Short mmCIF file of C-alpha atoms in Angstrom, two decimals:
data_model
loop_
_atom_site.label_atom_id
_atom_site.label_comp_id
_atom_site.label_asym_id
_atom_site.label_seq_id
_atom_site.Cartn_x
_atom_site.Cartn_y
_atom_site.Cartn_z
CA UNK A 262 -95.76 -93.88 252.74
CA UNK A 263 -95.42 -95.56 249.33
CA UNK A 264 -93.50 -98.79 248.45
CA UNK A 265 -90.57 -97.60 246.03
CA UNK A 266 -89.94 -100.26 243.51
CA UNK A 267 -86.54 -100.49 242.47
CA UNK A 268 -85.62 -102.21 239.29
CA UNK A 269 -83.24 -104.95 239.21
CA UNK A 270 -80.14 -104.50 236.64
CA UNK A 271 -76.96 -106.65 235.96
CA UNK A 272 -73.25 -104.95 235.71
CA UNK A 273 -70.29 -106.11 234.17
CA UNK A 274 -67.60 -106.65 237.03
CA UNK A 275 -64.20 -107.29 236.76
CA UNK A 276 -62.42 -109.73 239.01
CA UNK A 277 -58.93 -109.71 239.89
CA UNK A 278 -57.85 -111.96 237.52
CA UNK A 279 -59.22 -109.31 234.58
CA UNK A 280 -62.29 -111.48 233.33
CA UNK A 281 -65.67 -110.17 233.39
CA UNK A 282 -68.49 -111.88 235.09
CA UNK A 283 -72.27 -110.54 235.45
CA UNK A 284 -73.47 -110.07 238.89
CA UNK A 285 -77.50 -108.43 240.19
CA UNK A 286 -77.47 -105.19 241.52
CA UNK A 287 -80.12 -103.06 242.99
CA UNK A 288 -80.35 -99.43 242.18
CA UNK A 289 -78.11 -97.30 239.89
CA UNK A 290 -74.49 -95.77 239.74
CA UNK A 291 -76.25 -92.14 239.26
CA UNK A 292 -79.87 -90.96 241.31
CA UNK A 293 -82.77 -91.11 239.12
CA UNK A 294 -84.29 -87.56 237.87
CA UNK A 295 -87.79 -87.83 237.53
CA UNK A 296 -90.57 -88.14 239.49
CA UNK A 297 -91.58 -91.11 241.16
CA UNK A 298 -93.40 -94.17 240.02
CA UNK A 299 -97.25 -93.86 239.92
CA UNK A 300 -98.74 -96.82 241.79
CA UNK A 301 -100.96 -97.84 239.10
CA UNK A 302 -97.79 -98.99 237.10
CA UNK A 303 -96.42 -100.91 239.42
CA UNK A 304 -96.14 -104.47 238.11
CA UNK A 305 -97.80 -105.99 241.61
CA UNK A 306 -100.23 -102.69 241.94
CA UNK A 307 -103.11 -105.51 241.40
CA UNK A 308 -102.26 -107.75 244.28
CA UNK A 309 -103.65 -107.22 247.78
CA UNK A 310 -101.90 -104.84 250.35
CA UNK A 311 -99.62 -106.11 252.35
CA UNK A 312 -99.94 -106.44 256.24
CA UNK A 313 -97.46 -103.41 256.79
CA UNK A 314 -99.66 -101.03 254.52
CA UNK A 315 -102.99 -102.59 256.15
CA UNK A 316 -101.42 -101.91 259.80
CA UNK A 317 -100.16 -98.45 258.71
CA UNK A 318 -103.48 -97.81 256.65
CA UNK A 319 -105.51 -98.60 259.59
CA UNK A 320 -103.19 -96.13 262.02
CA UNK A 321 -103.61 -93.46 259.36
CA UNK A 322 -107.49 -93.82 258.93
CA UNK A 323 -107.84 -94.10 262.90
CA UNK A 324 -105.90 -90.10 262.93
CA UNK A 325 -107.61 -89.03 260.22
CA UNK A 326 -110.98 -89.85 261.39
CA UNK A 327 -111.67 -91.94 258.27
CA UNK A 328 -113.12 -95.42 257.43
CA UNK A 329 -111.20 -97.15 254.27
CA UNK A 330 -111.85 -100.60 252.60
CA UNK A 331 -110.18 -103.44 253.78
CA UNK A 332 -109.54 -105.11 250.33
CA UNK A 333 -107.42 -102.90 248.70
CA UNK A 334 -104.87 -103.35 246.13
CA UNK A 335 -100.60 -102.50 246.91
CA UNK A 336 -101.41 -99.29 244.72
CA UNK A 337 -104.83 -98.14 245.91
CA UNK A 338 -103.28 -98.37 250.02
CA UNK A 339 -100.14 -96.45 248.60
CA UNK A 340 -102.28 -93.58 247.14
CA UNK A 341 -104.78 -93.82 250.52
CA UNK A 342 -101.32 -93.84 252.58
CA UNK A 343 -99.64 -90.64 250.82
CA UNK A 344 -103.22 -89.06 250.60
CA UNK A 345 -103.69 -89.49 254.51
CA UNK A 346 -100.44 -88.89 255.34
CA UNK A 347 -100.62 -85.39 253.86
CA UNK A 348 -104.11 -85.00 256.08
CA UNK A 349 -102.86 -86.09 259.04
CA UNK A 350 -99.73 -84.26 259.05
CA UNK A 351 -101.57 -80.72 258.37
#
């Protein structure tokens, strides 16, 4: 299971008095076409994995008979998750 990172964009929005004013939105008006983001370019790949992907990591591991470092980066657990997800689920 990878993190999806979602970029943050502002959208004009009228109110009801017909002025514009800027407001943050997450996500976009029309579903994205390519593929996914690779982990290594994710702007917080570097830092340390969080608990949820350590728990989940360590589950995974556990199935798949495997022993994984425990000081990983957010992208290298991502890329262990998806890679042991596809193992275990064979």
């Amino acid at each position: 299971m990878s993190e999806p990172m979602q970029e943050q964009s502002n959208d004009q929005v009228s109110d009801n008095q017909g002025s514009d004013t800027q407001r943050e939105v997450l996500g976009s008006p029309t579903p994205e076409s390519g593929a996914e983001r690779d982990p290594q370019e994710w702007v917080t790949g570097e830092e340390p994995m969080t608990g949820p992907q350590r728990s989940y990591l360590d589950t995974l591991a556990r199935k798949a008979g495997e022993e994984i470092p425990a000081d990983l980066t957010k992208a290298e657990a991502s890329e262990h998750i998806e890679r042991l997800q596809a193992k275990v689920d064979q």
